Amino acid sequence: MASAHNTSGKLLHPFAEPAKAEGEFINVVSAEGSTFTDDTGKTYIDGMASLWYCQVGHGRREIIDAITAQLNTLDAYNIFDPFTNDPARAVAELILEKSPFDDGRVFLGCSGSEAVDTALKIARLIQQRRGTGEKQIIIRRTHGYHGTNFGGTTAQGIVANREGWGDLVPHFVEVPNDNIEEMSKVFAEHGERIAAVISEPVQGAGGVWPPPDGYLQGIRRLCDQYDALFIADEVICGFGRTGSWFGSQTFGVMPDLITFAKGVSSGYQPLSGVIVNQPLVEELSEPGFLLRTGYTYSGHPAACAAGIANIKIIESEGLAERAKHIGHKTVEGFDALVADGTIKGYRGIGAVWAADIGRDSTPVKFDMLDRGVMARGVGEAIIWCPPLVVTDEQIATFIEVLEASLR
Ligand SMILES: Cc1ncc(COP(=O)(O)O)c(C=O)c1O
């Protein structure tokens, strides 16, 4: 994909071949609603909400104005003790209110990876403080994706992403992603040493794998039985994607810690965090105890202002509910493609779906891009995770283009 401008090659792209020429990348110059446009003037349907994050669509004036107003008042100031700021307080309150927890506290960061590593640290911290120092094992699932910091890299169930970095974090044990019996066996064997289980409600980057029926409840039961903590990584599932504010609500399960990022701000500013359920907060509330973790930009006022404006849009436009409508329309299209043998099957929930095309998805994904639809390819799956404002016409176009590319 040649780009007309900006062919200087100084940028080291994430998840890309370092030697790939800068001119071969698609240079995105603007975006509006559920579309984006490159520097040749070609417009695409944003079938991945960029990278699973843009719930409210691009170019939302309310969010841009909120960020601008915030920067004009207080550009940035840290929230390490003794400081705080109004947008950080307000966004924490809003996020907690939408969460499945009755009470608790919200830690803030800038990326899903920061949220995951913080949640892993808090889980181990709680176990250390309970005097169960040997409880350090974190259970991860095959196909899980939890970001690229050292904790999240170790927590991933995607082998290729874990390789080549030298030694990772000790005491992680992997279980098959779809089998609660296998997890029970690991608990039976190592239960007294297990600190926590980390799981996405619906596994996203690993290929969109909804949990088998009762699976998340099974994790909850095992964690209760062995005094382990349940970390729900809701970086993709949070903020409406599965048809509720959080995937934990969609699947009716109560974790101890919830990580979020992406949809909390729809990406207008980097914002993430960890929601800590109240019983754990109480365990950490000993006078004189200091939580020795955090980031320079935790509680960044412009990011928090973006989060507040974004959450208000999701609420006022009923976008979590709308995710279900997107699901119905997508399934209608997929059913037709299954019926005529174009795809083998599909899986997903709300507004996050994978079509099983029964062959390598990479050439199909690029053909779709040529035809103006950005989808993602994982193995033999084409992934569809559009903004929650995607129109019925755009969903129909996605289905038509998928069919055309597969023919
Ligand atoms: C479930 C999950 N956790 C963590 C992350 C990492 O987020 P980030 O890329 O913002 O660090 C991702 C990113 O896709 C994710 O899907």
PDB file of N, CA, C and O in Angstrom, residues 106-123 145-153 155 198 231-236 239 257-262 264 270-276 293-295 298:
ATOM      1  N   VAL A 106     -10.750   2.896  42.036  1.00  0.00           N
ATOM      2  CA  VAL A 106     -10.298   2.777  40.651  1.00  0.00           C
ATOM      3  C   VAL A 106      -8.895   3.354  40.527  1.00  0.00           C
ATOM      4  O   VAL A 106      -8.682   4.544  40.771  1.00  0.00           O
ATOM      5  N   PHE A 107      -7.956   2.498  40.166  1.00  0.00           N
ATOM      6  CA  PHE A 107      -6.580   2.916  39.867  1.00  0.00           C
ATOM      7  C   PHE A 107      -6.545   3.334  38.402  1.00  0.00           C
ATOM      8  O   PHE A 107      -7.185   2.694  37.563  1.00  0.00           O
ATOM      9  N   LEU A 108      -5.795   4.379  38.066  1.00  0.00           N
ATOM     10  CA  LEU A 108      -5.764   4.861  36.685  1.00  0.00           C
ATOM     11  C   LEU A 108      -4.378   4.763  36.063  1.00  0.00           C
ATOM     12  O   LEU A 108      -3.367   4.986  36.742  1.00  0.00           O
ATOM     13  N   GLY A 109      -4.343   4.437  34.791  1.00  0.00           N
ATOM     14  CA  GLY A 109      -3.108   4.400  34.007  1.00  0.00           C
ATOM     15  C   GLY A 109      -3.406   4.854  32.591  1.00  0.00           C
ATOM     16  O   GLY A 109      -4.432   5.493  32.343  1.00  0.00           O
ATOM     17  N   CYS A 110      -2.508   4.538  31.686  1.00  0.00           N
ATOM     18  CA  CYS A 110      -2.672   5.009  30.303  1.00  0.00           C
ATOM     19  C   CYS A 110      -2.873   3.891  29.289  1.00  0.00           C
ATOM     20  O   CYS A 110      -3.327   4.151  28.182  1.00  0.00           O
ATOM     21  N   SER A 111      -2.501   2.660  29.625  1.00  0.00           N
ATOM     22  CA  SER A 111      -2.608   1.590  28.630  1.00  0.00           C
ATOM     23  C   SER A 111      -3.146   0.328  29.279  1.00  0.00           C
ATOM     24  O   SER A 111      -3.042   0.141  30.500  1.00  0.00           O
ATOM     25  N   GLY A 112      -3.672  -0.556  28.453  1.00  0.00           N
ATOM     26  CA  GLY A 112      -4.122  -1.849  28.954  1.00  0.00           C
ATOM     27  C   GLY A 112      -2.971  -2.615  29.601  1.00  0.00           C
ATOM     28  O   GLY A 112      -3.156  -3.300  30.611  1.00  0.00           O
ATOM     29  N   SER A 113      -1.790  -2.487  29.015  1.00  0.00           N
ATOM     30  CA  SER A 113      -0.632  -3.195  29.571  1.00  0.00           C
ATOM     31  C   SER A 113      -0.319  -2.695  30.982  1.00  0.00           C
ATOM     32  O   SER A 113       0.024  -3.491  31.862  1.00  0.00           O
ATOM     33  N   GLU A 114      -0.422  -1.407  31.187  1.00  0.00           N
ATOM     34  CA  GLU A 114      -0.204  -0.866  32.544  1.00  0.00           C
ATOM     35  C   GLU A 114      -1.279  -1.387  33.501  1.00  0.00           C
ATOM     36  O   GLU A 114      -0.990  -1.713  34.651  1.00  0.00           O
ATOM     37  N   ALA A 115      -2.506  -1.444  33.009  1.00  0.00           N
ATOM     38  CA  ALA A 115      -3.602  -1.927  33.864  1.00  0.00           C
ATOM     39  C   ALA A 115      -3.355  -3.372  34.260  1.00  0.00           C
ATOM     40  O   ALA A 115      -3.489  -3.751  35.435  1.00  0.00           O
ATOM     41  N   VAL A 116      -2.978  -4.196  33.286  1.00  0.00           N
ATOM     42  CA  VAL A 116      -2.762  -5.624  33.553  1.00  0.00           C
ATOM     43  C   VAL A 116      -1.619  -5.813  34.543  1.00  0.00           C
ATOM     44  O   VAL A 116      -1.747  -6.552  35.530  1.00  0.00           O
ATOM     45  N   ASP A 117      -0.496  -5.148  34.291  1.00  0.00           N
ATOM     46  CA  ASP A 117       0.637  -5.353  35.208  1.00  0.00           C
ATOM     47  C   ASP A 117       0.289  -4.866  36.614  1.00  0.00           C
ATOM     48  O   ASP A 117       0.687  -5.478  37.609  1.00  0.00           O
ATOM     49  N   THR A 118      -0.487  -3.802  36.706  1.00  0.00           N
ATOM     50  CA  THR A 118      -0.895  -3.305  38.027  1.00  0.00           C
ATOM     51  C   THR A 118      -1.828  -4.303  38.708  1.00  0.00           C
ATOM     52  O   THR A 118      -1.680  -4.575  39.911  1.00  0.00           O
ATOM     53  N   ALA A 119      -2.757  -4.870  37.966  1.00  0.00           N
ATOM     54  CA  ALA A 119      -3.679  -5.852  38.561  1.00  0.00           C
ATOM     55  C   ALA A 119      -2.916  -7.086  39.040  1.00  0.00           C
ATOM     56  O   ALA A 119      -3.195  -7.620  40.126  1.00  0.00           O
ATOM     57  N   LEU A 120      -1.947  -7.539  38.233  1.00  0.00           N
ATOM     58  CA  LEU A 120      -1.146  -8.699  38.652  1.00  0.00           C
ATOM     59  C   LEU A 120      -0.386  -8.358  39.932  1.00  0.00           C
ATOM     60  O   LEU A 120      -0.301  -9.175  40.863  1.00  0.00           O
ATOM     61  N   LYS A 121       0.168  -7.149  40.000  1.00  0.00           N
ATOM     62  CA  LYS A 121       0.907  -6.744  41.204  1.00  0.00           C
ATOM     63  C   LYS A 121      -0.021  -6.658  42.414  1.00  0.00           C
ATOM     64  O   LYS A 121       0.323  -7.111  43.508  1.00  0.00           O
ATOM     65  N   ILE A 122      -1.213  -6.090  42.210  1.00  0.00           N
ATOM     66  CA  ILE A 122      -2.144  -5.960  43.350  1.00  0.00           C
ATOM     67  C   ILE A 122      -2.562  -7.346  43.841  1.00  0.00           C
ATOM     68  O   ILE A 122      -2.636  -7.597  45.048  1.00  0.00           O
ATOM     69  N   ALA A 123      -2.803  -8.277  42.904  1.00  0.00           N
ATOM     70  CA  ALA A 123      -3.202  -9.633  43.312  1.00  0.00           C
ATOM     71  C   ALA A 123      -2.102 -10.274  44.155  1.00  0.00           C
ATOM     72  O   ALA A 123      -2.362 -10.841  45.223  1.00  0.00           O
ATOM     73  N   TYR A 145      -4.742 -12.714  25.677  1.00  0.00           N
ATOM     74  CA  TYR A 145      -3.855 -11.581  25.348  1.00  0.00           C
ATOM     75  C   TYR A 145      -3.984 -10.563  26.467  1.00  0.00           C
ATOM     76  O   TYR A 145      -5.094 -10.146  26.803  1.00  0.00           O
ATOM     77  N   HIS A 146      -2.862 -10.181  27.040  1.00  0.00           N
ATOM     78  CA  HIS A 146      -2.908  -9.260  28.181  1.00  0.00           C
ATOM     79  C   HIS A 146      -1.866  -8.148  28.075  1.00  0.00           C
ATOM     80  O   HIS A 146      -1.342  -7.685  29.091  1.00  0.00           O
ATOM     81  N   GLY A 147      -1.549  -7.741  26.844  1.00  0.00           N
ATOM     82  CA  GLY A 147      -0.633  -6.625  26.673  1.00  0.00           C
ATOM     83  C   GLY A 147       0.810  -7.074  26.610  1.00  0.00           C
ATOM     84  O   GLY A 147       1.120  -8.277  26.628  1.00  0.00           O
ATOM     85  N   THR A 148       1.705  -6.095  26.545  1.00  0.00           N
ATOM     86  CA  THR A 148       3.093  -6.403  26.195  1.00  0.00           C
ATOM     87  C   THR A 148       4.120  -5.930  27.223  1.00  0.00           C
ATOM     88  O   THR A 148       5.309  -5.952  26.944  1.00  0.00           O
ATOM     89  N   ASN A 149       3.685  -5.466  28.396  1.00  0.00           N
ATOM     90  CA  ASN A 149       4.675  -5.267  29.463  1.00  0.00           C
ATOM     91  C   ASN A 149       5.090  -6.660  29.952  1.00  0.00           C
ATOM     92  O   ASN A 149       4.525  -7.664  29.547  1.00  0.00           O
ATOM     93  N   PHE A 150       6.064  -6.712  30.862  1.00  0.00           N
ATOM     94  CA  PHE A 150       6.574  -8.045  31.225  1.00  0.00           C
ATOM     95  C   PHE A 150       5.510  -8.933  31.872  1.00  0.00           C
ATOM     96  O   PHE A 150       5.429 -10.121  31.580  1.00  0.00           O
ATOM     97  N   GLY A 151       4.671  -8.344  32.746  1.00  0.00           N
ATOM     98  CA  GLY A 151       3.622  -9.144  33.378  1.00  0.00           C
ATOM     99  C   GLY A 151       2.630  -9.637  32.343  1.00  0.00           C
ATOM    100  O   GLY A 151       2.304 -10.828  32.285  1.00  0.00           O
ATOM    101  N   GLY A 152       2.159  -8.725  31.520  1.00  0.00           N
ATOM    102  CA  GLY A 152       1.165  -9.073  30.502  1.00  0.00           C
ATOM    103  C   GLY A 152       1.731 -10.002  29.443  1.00  0.00           C
ATOM    104  O   GLY A 152       1.032 -10.889  28.940  1.00  0.00           O
ATOM    105  N   THR A 153       2.996  -9.826  29.102  1.00  0.00           N
ATOM    106  CA  THR A 153       3.642 -10.735  28.143  1.00  0.00           C
ATOM    107  C   THR A 153       3.657 -12.148  28.714  1.00  0.00           C
ATOM    108  O   THR A 153       3.337 -13.119  28.023  1.00  0.00           O
ATOM    109  N   ALA A 155       1.647 -13.298  30.958  1.00  0.00           N
ATOM    110  CA  ALA A 155       0.258 -13.752  31.158  1.00  0.00           C
ATOM    111  C   ALA A 155      -0.405 -14.177  29.853  1.00  0.00           C
ATOM    112  O   ALA A 155      -1.469 -14.787  29.858  1.00  0.00           O
ATOM    113  N   ILE A 198      -6.064 -14.930  35.661  1.00  0.00           N
ATOM    114  CA  ILE A 198      -6.368 -13.780  34.793  1.00  0.00           C
ATOM    115  C   ILE A 198      -7.070 -14.301  33.540  1.00  0.00           C
ATOM    116  O   ILE A 198      -6.616 -15.253  32.915  1.00  0.00           O
ATOM    117  N   ILE A 231      -8.988 -12.030  38.272  1.00  0.00           N
ATOM    118  CA  ILE A 231      -8.772 -10.773  37.527  1.00  0.00           C
ATOM    119  C   ILE A 231      -9.484 -10.913  36.181  1.00  0.00           C
ATOM    120  O   ILE A 231      -9.115 -11.752  35.358  1.00  0.00           O
ATOM    121  N   ALA A 232     -10.507 -10.088  35.964  1.00  0.00           N
ATOM    122  CA  ALA A 232     -11.164 -10.069  34.652  1.00  0.00           C
ATOM    123  C   ALA A 232     -10.497  -8.971  33.822  1.00  0.00           C
ATOM    124  O   ALA A 232     -10.559  -7.794  34.187  1.00  0.00           O
ATOM    125  N   ASP A 233      -9.850  -9.376  32.733  1.00  0.00           N
ATOM    126  CA  ASP A 233      -9.209  -8.386  31.865  1.00  0.00           C
ATOM    127  C   ASP A 233     -10.242  -7.925  30.841  1.00  0.00           C
ATOM    128  O   ASP A 233     -10.506  -8.595  29.842  1.00  0.00           O
ATOM    129  N   GLU A 234     -10.816  -6.759  31.122  1.00  0.00           N
ATOM    130  CA  GLU A 234     -11.921  -6.236  30.310  1.00  0.00           C
ATOM    131  C   GLU A 234     -11.453  -5.109  29.389  1.00  0.00           C
ATOM    132  O   GLU A 234     -12.220  -4.206  29.051  1.00  0.00           O
ATOM    133  N   VAL A 235     -10.181  -5.161  28.994  1.00  0.00           N
ATOM    134  CA  VAL A 235      -9.637  -4.096  28.140  1.00  0.00           C
ATOM    135  C   VAL A 235     -10.424  -4.001  26.827  1.00  0.00           C
ATOM    136  O   VAL A 235     -10.679  -2.904  26.334  1.00  0.00           O
ATOM    137  N   ILE A 236     -10.832  -5.148  26.280  1.00  0.00           N
ATOM    138  CA  ILE A 236     -11.687  -5.112  25.082  1.00  0.00           C
ATOM    139  C   ILE A 236     -13.171  -5.160  25.467  1.00  0.00           C
ATOM    140  O   ILE A 236     -13.993  -4.438  24.916  1.00  0.00           O
ATOM    141  N   PHE A 239     -16.989  -1.336  28.647  1.00  0.00           N
ATOM    142  CA  PHE A 239     -17.601  -0.158  28.045  1.00  0.00           C
ATOM    143  C   PHE A 239     -18.442  -0.475  26.814  1.00  0.00           C
ATOM    144  O   PHE A 239     -18.335   0.146  25.760  1.00  0.00           O
ATOM    145  N   LEU A 257     -10.901  -8.133  40.633  1.00  0.00           N
ATOM    146  CA  LEU A 257     -10.220  -6.991  40.014  1.00  0.00           C
ATOM    147  C   LEU A 257     -10.630  -6.954  38.544  1.00  0.00           C
ATOM    148  O   LEU A 257     -10.726  -8.010  37.902  1.00  0.00           O
ATOM    149  N   ILE A 258     -10.883  -5.744  38.038  1.00  0.00           N
ATOM    150  CA  ILE A 258     -11.242  -5.609  36.618  1.00  0.00           C
ATOM    151  C   ILE A 258     -10.269  -4.625  35.972  1.00  0.00           C
ATOM    152  O   ILE A 258     -10.115  -3.499  36.458  1.00  0.00           O
ATOM    153  N   THR A 259      -9.620  -5.059  34.896  1.00  0.00           N
ATOM    154  CA  THR A 259      -8.787  -4.123  34.140  1.00  0.00           C
ATOM    155  C   THR A 259      -9.605  -3.555  32.986  1.00  0.00           C
ATOM    156  O   THR A 259     -10.446  -4.254  32.406  1.00  0.00           O
ATOM    157  N   PHE A 260      -9.357  -2.297  32.672  1.00  0.00           N
ATOM    158  CA  PHE A 260     -10.048  -1.661  31.544  1.00  0.00           C
ATOM    159  C   PHE A 260      -9.079  -0.720  30.842  1.00  0.00           C
ATOM    160  O   PHE A 260      -8.056  -0.316  31.398  1.00  0.00           O
ATOM    161  N   ALA A 261      -9.393  -0.376  29.584  1.00  0.00           N
ATOM    162  CA  ALA A 261      -8.631   0.614  28.801  1.00  0.00           C
ATOM    163  C   ALA A 261      -9.490   0.929  27.575  1.00  0.00           C
ATOM    164  O   ALA A 261     -10.707   1.017  27.706  1.00  0.00           O
ATOM    165  N   LYS A 262      -8.893   1.064  26.438  1.00  0.00           N
ATOM    166  CA  LYS A 262      -9.579   1.173  25.148  1.00  0.00           C
ATOM    167  C   LYS A 262     -10.920   1.940  25.199  1.00  0.00           C
ATOM    168  O   LYS A 262     -10.944   3.155  25.145  1.00  0.00           O
ATOM    169  N   VAL A 264     -12.899   2.886  27.371  1.00  0.00           N
ATOM    170  CA  VAL A 264     -13.162   3.861  28.442  1.00  0.00           C
ATOM    171  C   VAL A 264     -13.023   5.292  27.931  1.00  0.00           C
ATOM    172  O   VAL A 264     -13.714   6.197  28.408  1.00  0.00           O
ATOM    173  N   PRO A 270      -5.118   8.445  25.911  1.00  0.00           N
ATOM    174  CA  PRO A 270      -4.786   7.151  26.515  1.00  0.00           C
ATOM    175  C   PRO A 270      -5.274   7.109  27.968  1.00  0.00           C
ATOM    176  O   PRO A 270      -4.909   7.974  28.767  1.00  0.00           O
ATOM    177  N   LEU A 271      -6.144   6.138  28.268  1.00  0.00           N
ATOM    178  CA  LEU A 271      -6.692   6.008  29.627  1.00  0.00           C
ATOM    179  C   LEU A 271      -6.933   4.525  29.903  1.00  0.00           C
ATOM    180  O   LEU A 271      -7.412   3.803  29.032  1.00  0.00           O
ATOM    181  N   SER A 272      -6.589   4.107  31.090  1.00  0.00           N
ATOM    182  CA  SER A 272      -6.815   2.707  31.476  1.00  0.00           C
ATOM    183  C   SER A 272      -6.904   2.632  32.988  1.00  0.00           C
ATOM    184  O   SER A 272      -6.804   3.667  33.668  1.00  0.00           O
ATOM    185  N   GLY A 273      -7.060   1.435  33.503  1.00  0.00           N
ATOM    186  CA  GLY A 273      -7.040   1.308  34.952  1.00  0.00           C
ATOM    187  C   GLY A 273      -7.458  -0.050  35.465  1.00  0.00           C
ATOM    188  O   GLY A 273      -7.660  -1.003  34.698  1.00  0.00           O
ATOM    189  N   VAL A 274      -7.545  -0.113  36.781  1.00  0.00           N
ATOM    190  CA  VAL A 274      -7.946  -1.338  37.484  1.00  0.00           C
ATOM    191  C   VAL A 274      -9.034  -0.963  38.481  1.00  0.00           C
ATOM    192  O   VAL A 274      -8.848  -0.040  39.288  1.00  0.00           O
ATOM    193  N   ILE A 275     -10.172  -1.670  38.412  1.00  0.00           N
ATOM    194  CA  ILE A 275     -11.222  -1.474  39.415  1.00  0.00           C
ATOM    195  C   ILE A 275     -11.003  -2.535  40.490  1.00  0.00           C
ATOM    196  O   ILE A 275     -10.943  -3.735  40.181  1.00  0.00           O
ATOM    197  N   VAL A 276     -10.869  -2.065  41.722  1.00  0.00           N
ATOM    198  CA  VAL A 276     -10.565  -2.964  42.833  1.00  0.00           C
ATOM    199  C   VAL A 276     -11.815  -3.076  43.698  1.00  0.00           C
ATOM    200  O   VAL A 276     -12.332  -2.058  44.183  1.00  0.00           O
ATOM    201  N   THR A 293       3.034   1.707  43.779  1.00  0.00           N
ATOM    202  CA  THR A 293       3.015   1.505  42.330  1.00  0.00           C
ATOM    203  C   THR A 293       2.176   2.616  41.712  1.00  0.00           C
ATOM    204  O   THR A 293       1.292   3.169  42.374  1.00  0.00           O
ATOM    205  N   GLY A 294       2.446   2.947  40.468  1.00  0.00           N
ATOM    206  CA  GLY A 294       1.703   4.028  39.808  1.00  0.00           C
ATOM    207  C   GLY A 294       2.521   4.585  38.665  1.00  0.00           C
ATOM    208  O   GLY A 294       3.695   4.241  38.508  1.00  0.00           O
ATOM    209  N   TYR A 295       1.886   5.414  37.883  1.00  0.00           N
ATOM    210  CA  TYR A 295       2.516   5.936  36.677  1.00  0.00           C
ATOM    211  C   TYR A 295       2.462   7.460  36.681  1.00  0.00           C
ATOM    212  O   TYR A 295       1.511   8.058  37.199  1.00  0.00           O
ATOM    213  N   SER A 298      -0.821   8.589  35.587  1.00  0.00           N
ATOM    214  CA  SER A 298      -2.038   8.124  36.269  1.00  0.00           C
ATOM    215  C   SER A 298      -2.897   9.337  36.593  1.00  0.00           C
ATOM    216  O   SER A 298      -2.406  10.308  37.187  1.00  0.00           O
TER     217      SER A 298
END
